[in-house]
Tab-separated table of C-alpha atoms and ligand atoms in Angstrom:
chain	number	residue	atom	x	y	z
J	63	UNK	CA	0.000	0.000	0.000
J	64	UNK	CA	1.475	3.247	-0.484
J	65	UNK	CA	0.133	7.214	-0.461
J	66	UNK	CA	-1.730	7.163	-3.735
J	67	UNK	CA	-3.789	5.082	-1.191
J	68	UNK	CA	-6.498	7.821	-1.870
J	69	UNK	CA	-6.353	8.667	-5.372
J	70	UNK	CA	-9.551	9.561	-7.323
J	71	UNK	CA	-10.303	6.183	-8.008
J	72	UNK	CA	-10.839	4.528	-4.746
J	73	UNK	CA	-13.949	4.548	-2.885
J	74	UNK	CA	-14.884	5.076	0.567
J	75	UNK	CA	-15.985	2.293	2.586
J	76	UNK	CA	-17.102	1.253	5.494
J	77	UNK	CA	-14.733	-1.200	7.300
J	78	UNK	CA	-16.533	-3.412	10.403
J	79	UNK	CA	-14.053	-5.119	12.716
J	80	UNK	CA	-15.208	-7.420	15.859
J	81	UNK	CA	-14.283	-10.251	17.579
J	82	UNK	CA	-12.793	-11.306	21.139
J	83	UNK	CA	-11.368	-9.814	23.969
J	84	UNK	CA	-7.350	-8.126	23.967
J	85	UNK	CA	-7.622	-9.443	20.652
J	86	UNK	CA	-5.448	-6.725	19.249
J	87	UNK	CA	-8.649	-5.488	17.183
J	88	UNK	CA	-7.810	-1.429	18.345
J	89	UNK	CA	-4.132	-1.671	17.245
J	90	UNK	CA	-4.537	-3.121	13.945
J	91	UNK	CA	-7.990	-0.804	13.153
J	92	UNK	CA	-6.057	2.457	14.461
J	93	UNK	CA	-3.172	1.184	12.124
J	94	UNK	CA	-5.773	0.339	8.877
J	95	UNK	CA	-7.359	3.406	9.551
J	96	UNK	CA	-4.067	5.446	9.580
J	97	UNK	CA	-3.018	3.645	5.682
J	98	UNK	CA	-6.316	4.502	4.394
J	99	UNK	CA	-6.935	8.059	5.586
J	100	UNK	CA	-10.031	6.814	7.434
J	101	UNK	CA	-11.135	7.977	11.026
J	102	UNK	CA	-10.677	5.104	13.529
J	103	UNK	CA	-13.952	4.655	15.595
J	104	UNK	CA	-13.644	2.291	19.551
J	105	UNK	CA	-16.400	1.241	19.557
J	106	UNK	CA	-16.088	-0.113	23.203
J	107	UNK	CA	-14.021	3.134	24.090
J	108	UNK	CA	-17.319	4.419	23.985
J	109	UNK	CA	-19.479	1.928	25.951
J	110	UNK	CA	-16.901	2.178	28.662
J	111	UNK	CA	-17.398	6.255	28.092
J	112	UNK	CA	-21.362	5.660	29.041
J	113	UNK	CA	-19.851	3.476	32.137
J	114	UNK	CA	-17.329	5.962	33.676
J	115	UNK	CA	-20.108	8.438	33.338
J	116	UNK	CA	-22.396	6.142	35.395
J	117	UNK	CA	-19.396	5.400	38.016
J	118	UNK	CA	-19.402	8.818	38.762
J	119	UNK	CA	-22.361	10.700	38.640
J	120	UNK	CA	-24.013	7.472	40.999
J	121	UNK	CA	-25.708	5.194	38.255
J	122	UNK	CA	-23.397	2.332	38.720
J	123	UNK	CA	-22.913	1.155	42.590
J	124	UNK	CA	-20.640	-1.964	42.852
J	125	UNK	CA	-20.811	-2.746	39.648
J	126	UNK	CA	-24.573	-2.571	39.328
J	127	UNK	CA	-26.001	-0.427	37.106
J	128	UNK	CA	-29.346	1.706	37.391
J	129	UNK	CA	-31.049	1.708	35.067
J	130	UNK	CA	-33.366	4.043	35.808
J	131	UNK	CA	-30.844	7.101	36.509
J	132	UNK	CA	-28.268	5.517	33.740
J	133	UNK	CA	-29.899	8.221	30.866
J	134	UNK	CA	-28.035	7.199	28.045
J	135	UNK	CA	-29.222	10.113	26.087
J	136	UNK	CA	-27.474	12.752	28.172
J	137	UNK	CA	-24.393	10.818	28.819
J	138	UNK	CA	-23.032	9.451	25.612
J	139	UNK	CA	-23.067	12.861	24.371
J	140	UNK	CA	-21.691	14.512	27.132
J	141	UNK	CA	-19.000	12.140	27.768
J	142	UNK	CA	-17.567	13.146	23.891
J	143	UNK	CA	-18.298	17.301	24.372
J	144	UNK	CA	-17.271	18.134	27.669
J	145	UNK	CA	-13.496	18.027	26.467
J	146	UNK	CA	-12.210	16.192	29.172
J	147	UNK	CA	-9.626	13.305	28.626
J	148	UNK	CA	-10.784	10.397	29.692
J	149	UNK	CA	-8.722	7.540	27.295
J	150	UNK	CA	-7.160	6.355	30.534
J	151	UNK	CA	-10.017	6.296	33.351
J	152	UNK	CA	-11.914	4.393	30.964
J	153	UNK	CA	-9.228	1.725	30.659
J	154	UNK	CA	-9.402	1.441	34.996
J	155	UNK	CA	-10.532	-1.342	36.315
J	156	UNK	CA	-13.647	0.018	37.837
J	157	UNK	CA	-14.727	0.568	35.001
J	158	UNK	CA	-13.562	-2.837	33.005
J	159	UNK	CA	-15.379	-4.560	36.028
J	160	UNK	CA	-18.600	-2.767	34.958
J	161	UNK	CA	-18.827	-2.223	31.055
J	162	UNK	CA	-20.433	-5.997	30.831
J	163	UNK	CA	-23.299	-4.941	32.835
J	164	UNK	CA	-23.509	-1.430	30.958
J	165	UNK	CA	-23.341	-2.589	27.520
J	166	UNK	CA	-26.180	-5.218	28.415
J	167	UNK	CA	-29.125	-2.440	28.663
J	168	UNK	CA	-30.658	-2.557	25.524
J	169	UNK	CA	-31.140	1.245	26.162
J	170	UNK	CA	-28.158	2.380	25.929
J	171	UNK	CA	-26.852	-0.024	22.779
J	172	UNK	CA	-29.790	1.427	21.391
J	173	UNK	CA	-28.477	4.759	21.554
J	174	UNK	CA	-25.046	3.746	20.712
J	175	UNK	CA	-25.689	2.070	17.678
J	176	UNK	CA	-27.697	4.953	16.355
J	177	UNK	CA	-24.365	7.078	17.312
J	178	UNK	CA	-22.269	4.932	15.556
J	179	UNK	CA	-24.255	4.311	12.621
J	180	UNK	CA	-24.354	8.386	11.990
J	181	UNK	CA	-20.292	8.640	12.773
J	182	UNK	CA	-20.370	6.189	9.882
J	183	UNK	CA	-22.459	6.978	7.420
J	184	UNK	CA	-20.023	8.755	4.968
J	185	UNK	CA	-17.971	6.002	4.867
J	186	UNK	CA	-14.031	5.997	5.618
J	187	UNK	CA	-14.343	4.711	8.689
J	188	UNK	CA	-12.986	1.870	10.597
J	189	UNK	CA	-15.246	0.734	13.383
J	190	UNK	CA	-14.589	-2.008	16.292
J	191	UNK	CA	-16.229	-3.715	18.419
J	192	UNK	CA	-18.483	-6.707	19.003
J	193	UNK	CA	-21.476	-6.035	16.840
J	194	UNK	CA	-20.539	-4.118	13.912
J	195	UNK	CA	-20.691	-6.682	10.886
J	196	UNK	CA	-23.655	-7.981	12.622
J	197	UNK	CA	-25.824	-4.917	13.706
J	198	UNK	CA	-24.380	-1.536	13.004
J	199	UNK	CA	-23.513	-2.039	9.843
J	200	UNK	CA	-24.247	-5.377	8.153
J	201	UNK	CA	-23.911	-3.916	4.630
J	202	UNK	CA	-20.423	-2.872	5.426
J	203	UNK	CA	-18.276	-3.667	2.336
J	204	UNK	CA	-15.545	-4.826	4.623
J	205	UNK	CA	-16.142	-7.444	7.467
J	206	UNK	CA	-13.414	-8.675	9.310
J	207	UNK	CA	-13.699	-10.878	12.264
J	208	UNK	CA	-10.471	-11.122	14.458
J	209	UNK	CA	-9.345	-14.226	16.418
J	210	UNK	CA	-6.495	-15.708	18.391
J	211	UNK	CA	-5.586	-18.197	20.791
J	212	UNK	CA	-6.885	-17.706	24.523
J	213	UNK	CA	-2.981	-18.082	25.651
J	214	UNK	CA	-1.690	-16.398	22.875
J	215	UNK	CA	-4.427	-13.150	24.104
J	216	UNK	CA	-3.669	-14.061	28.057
J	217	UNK	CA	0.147	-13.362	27.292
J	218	UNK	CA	-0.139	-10.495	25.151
J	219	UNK	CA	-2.520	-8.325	27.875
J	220	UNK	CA	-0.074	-9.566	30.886
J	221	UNK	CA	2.730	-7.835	29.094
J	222	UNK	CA	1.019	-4.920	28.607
J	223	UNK	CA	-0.242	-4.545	32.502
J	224	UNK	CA	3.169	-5.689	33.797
J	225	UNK	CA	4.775	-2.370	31.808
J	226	UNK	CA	1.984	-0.503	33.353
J	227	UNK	CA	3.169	-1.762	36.732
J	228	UNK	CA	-0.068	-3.941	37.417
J	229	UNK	CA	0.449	-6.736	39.518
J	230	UNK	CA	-0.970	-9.747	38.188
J	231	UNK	CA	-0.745	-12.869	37.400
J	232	UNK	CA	-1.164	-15.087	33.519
J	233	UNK	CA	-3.425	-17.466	34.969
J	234	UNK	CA	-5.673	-14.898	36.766
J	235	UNK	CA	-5.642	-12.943	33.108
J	236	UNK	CA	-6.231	-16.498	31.132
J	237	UNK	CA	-9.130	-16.877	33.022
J	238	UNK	CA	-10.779	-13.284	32.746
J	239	UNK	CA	-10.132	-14.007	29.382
J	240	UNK	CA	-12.201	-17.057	28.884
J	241	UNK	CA	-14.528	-15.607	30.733
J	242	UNK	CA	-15.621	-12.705	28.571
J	243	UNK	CA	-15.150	-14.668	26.155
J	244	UNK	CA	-18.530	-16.303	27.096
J	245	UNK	CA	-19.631	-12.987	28.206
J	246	UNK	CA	-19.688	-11.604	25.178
J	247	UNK	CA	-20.933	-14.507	23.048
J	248	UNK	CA	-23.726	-15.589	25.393
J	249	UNK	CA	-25.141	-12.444	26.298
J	250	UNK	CA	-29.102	-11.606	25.492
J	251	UNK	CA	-28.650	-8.454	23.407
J	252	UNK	CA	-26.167	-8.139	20.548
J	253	UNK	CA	-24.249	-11.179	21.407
J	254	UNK	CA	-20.633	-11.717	19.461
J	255	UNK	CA	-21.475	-13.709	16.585
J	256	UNK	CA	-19.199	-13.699	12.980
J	257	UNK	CA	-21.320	-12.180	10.419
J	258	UNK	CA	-21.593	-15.029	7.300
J	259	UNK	CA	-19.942	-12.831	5.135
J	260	UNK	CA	-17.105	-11.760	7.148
J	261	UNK	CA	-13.305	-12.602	6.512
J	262	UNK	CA	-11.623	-14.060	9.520
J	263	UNK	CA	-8.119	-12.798	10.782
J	264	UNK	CA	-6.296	-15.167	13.376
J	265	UNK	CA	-3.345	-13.711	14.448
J	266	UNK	CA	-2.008	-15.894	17.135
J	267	UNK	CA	0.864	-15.860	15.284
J	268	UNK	CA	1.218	-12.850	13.047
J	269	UNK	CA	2.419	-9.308	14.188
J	270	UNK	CA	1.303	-6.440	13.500
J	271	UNK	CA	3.521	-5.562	10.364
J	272	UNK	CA	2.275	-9.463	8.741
J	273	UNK	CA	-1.593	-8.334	9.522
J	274	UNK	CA	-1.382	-5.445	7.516
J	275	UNK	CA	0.600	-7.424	5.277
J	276	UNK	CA	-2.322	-9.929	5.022
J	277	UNK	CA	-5.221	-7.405	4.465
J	278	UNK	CA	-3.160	-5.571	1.385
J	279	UNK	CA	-5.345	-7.762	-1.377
J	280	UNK	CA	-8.116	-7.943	0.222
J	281	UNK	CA	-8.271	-3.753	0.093
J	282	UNK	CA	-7.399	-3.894	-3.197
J	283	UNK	CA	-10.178	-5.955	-4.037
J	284	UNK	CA	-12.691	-3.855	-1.960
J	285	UNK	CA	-11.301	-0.326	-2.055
J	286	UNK	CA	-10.000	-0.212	-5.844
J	287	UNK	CA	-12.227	-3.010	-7.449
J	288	UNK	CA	-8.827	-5.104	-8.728
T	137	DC	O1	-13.415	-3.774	23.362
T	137	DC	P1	-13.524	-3.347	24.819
T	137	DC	O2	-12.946	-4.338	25.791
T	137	DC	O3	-13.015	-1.972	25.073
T	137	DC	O4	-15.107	-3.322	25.102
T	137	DC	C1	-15.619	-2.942	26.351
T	137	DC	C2	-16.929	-3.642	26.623
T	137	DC	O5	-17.948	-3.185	25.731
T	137	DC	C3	-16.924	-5.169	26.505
T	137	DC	O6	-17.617	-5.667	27.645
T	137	DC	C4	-17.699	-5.481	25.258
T	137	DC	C5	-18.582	-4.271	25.093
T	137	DC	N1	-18.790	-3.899	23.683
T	137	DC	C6	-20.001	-4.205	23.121
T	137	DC	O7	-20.855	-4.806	23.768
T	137	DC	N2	-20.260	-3.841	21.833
T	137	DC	C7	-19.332	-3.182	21.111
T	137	DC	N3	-19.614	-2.823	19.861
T	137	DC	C8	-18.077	-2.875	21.683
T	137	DC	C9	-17.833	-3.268	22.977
C-alpha cells in the first residue's frame, strides 16, 4: 500500500471489525485506519465512556447499574463534548469490572448504535467492536472478524499490565479471558457472533507488520475493485 492510497479512483468504505477480547482489534484498526486516511472509531471506548459516566455521577454502585438514573441520552453525548480526557479512566478497572453490565441495557446499545451508525455513514471509517458486521452495519463492504488463541491473548494483555506496573498474574488474566469470552458470546442483546460474510483474521501468530501485510489484497479488491 502506499500514499496514492487515496487517489480519485478509490472509494470510501465502510470497514466493520469485531471479535474477542485483547484481541489486538484497536491496534490493527487504528493502524488500517491510519493507511487509508479513514477515522478510527472504539467502539467499546465508547461503551466504557457511558460506564465511567455512570461510576461517577451514581448510576453504577458496585458494579450494578441503574437503570433508571443511567440516561443514556445525556451521557453518551456529554462524555464526547465536555473536552475532558478520559482515554485512561476508561481503561481502569472500575470501570472494566462494569462495562459488561452497561453494555447489556438494551437502552443504551440502542443509543449507541444509532451514534455509531451516523459517525459512519459517509464512509471511511474503521469501526470495532463486538457487533458491527452484525448490527451496526451489516452492509459494510468490509467485514473482518479477528481471532487468536486464549494463551496467545492471556500473554499479550499480561505484558502490557506488567509495563503498566499492574500486579498480576497469567493465569488470573487467562481466566478473565475465557470468561468474557462467554460474556460476550452468550449475552441476550447483541451477542458476538461472525457475520456469514465476514473474513476471519487469526493472528495468534502474526504481528502487527504481517496483519497489515495480510489485508493488502483484500483492500485492493474492496477499495480499488482489482
Ligand atoms: O473492546 P472493549 O474491551 O473496550 O469493550 C468494552 C466492553 O464493551 C466489553 O464488555 C464489550 C462491550 N462492547 C459491546 O458490547 N459492543 C461493542 N460494539 C463494543 C464493545
Amino acid at each position: 500500500m502506499n500514499s496514492s492510497r487515496n487517489s480519485a479512483q478509490d472509494k470510501k468504505i465502510v470497514i466493520a471489525i469485531d471479535g474477542f477480547s485483547s484481541g489486538g482489534k484497536s491496534t490493527f484498526a487504528r493502524m488500517l485506519a491510519a493507511r487509508l486516511g479513514y477515522i478510527f472509531i472504539d467502539t467499546g471506548a465508547m461503551y466504557r465512556a457511558v460506564t465511567l459516566y455512570g461510576i461517577e455521577h451514581g448510576a453504577i454502585r458496585n458494579g450494578v447499574p441503574d437503570r433508571e438514573r443511567l440516561n443514556p441520552r445525556r451521557q453518551a453525548s456529554d462524555i464526547y463534548v465536555n473536552g475532558e480526557c478520559v482515554e485512561e479512566k476508561i481503561r481502569g478497572i472500575e470501570v472494566s469490572a462494569a462495562v459488561s453490565s452497561v453494555s447489556s441495557i438494551p437502552e443504551v446499545r440502542r443509543k449507541l448504535v444509532a451514534l455509531q451508525q451516523r459517525m459512519g455513514k459517509d464512509k471511511g471509517v474503521v469501526m470495532d467492536g463486538r457487533d458491527i458486521g452484525t448490527v451496526v452495519f451489516p452492509d459494510a463492504e468490509l467485514k473482518l472478524f479477528m481471532t487468536a488463541d486464549p494463551k496467545v491473548r492471556a500473554v499479550r494483555r499480561y505484558e502490557e499490565l506488567r509495563a503498566r506496573g499492574d500486579d498480576v498474574s497469567l493465569e488470573e488474566i487467562e481466566r478473565n479471558i475465557r470468561a468474557r469470552d462467554r460474556a460476550d458470546q452468550e449475552r441476550e442483546v447483541s451477542p458476538l457472533r461472525m457475520a456469514p460474510d465476514a473474513v476471519v483474521l487469526n493472528n495468534s501468530d502474526m504481528t502487527l507488520a504481517q496483519q497489515m501485510e495480510w489485508i493488502e489484497p483484500i483492500l485492493e479488491e474492496k477499495i480499488r475493485g482489482i
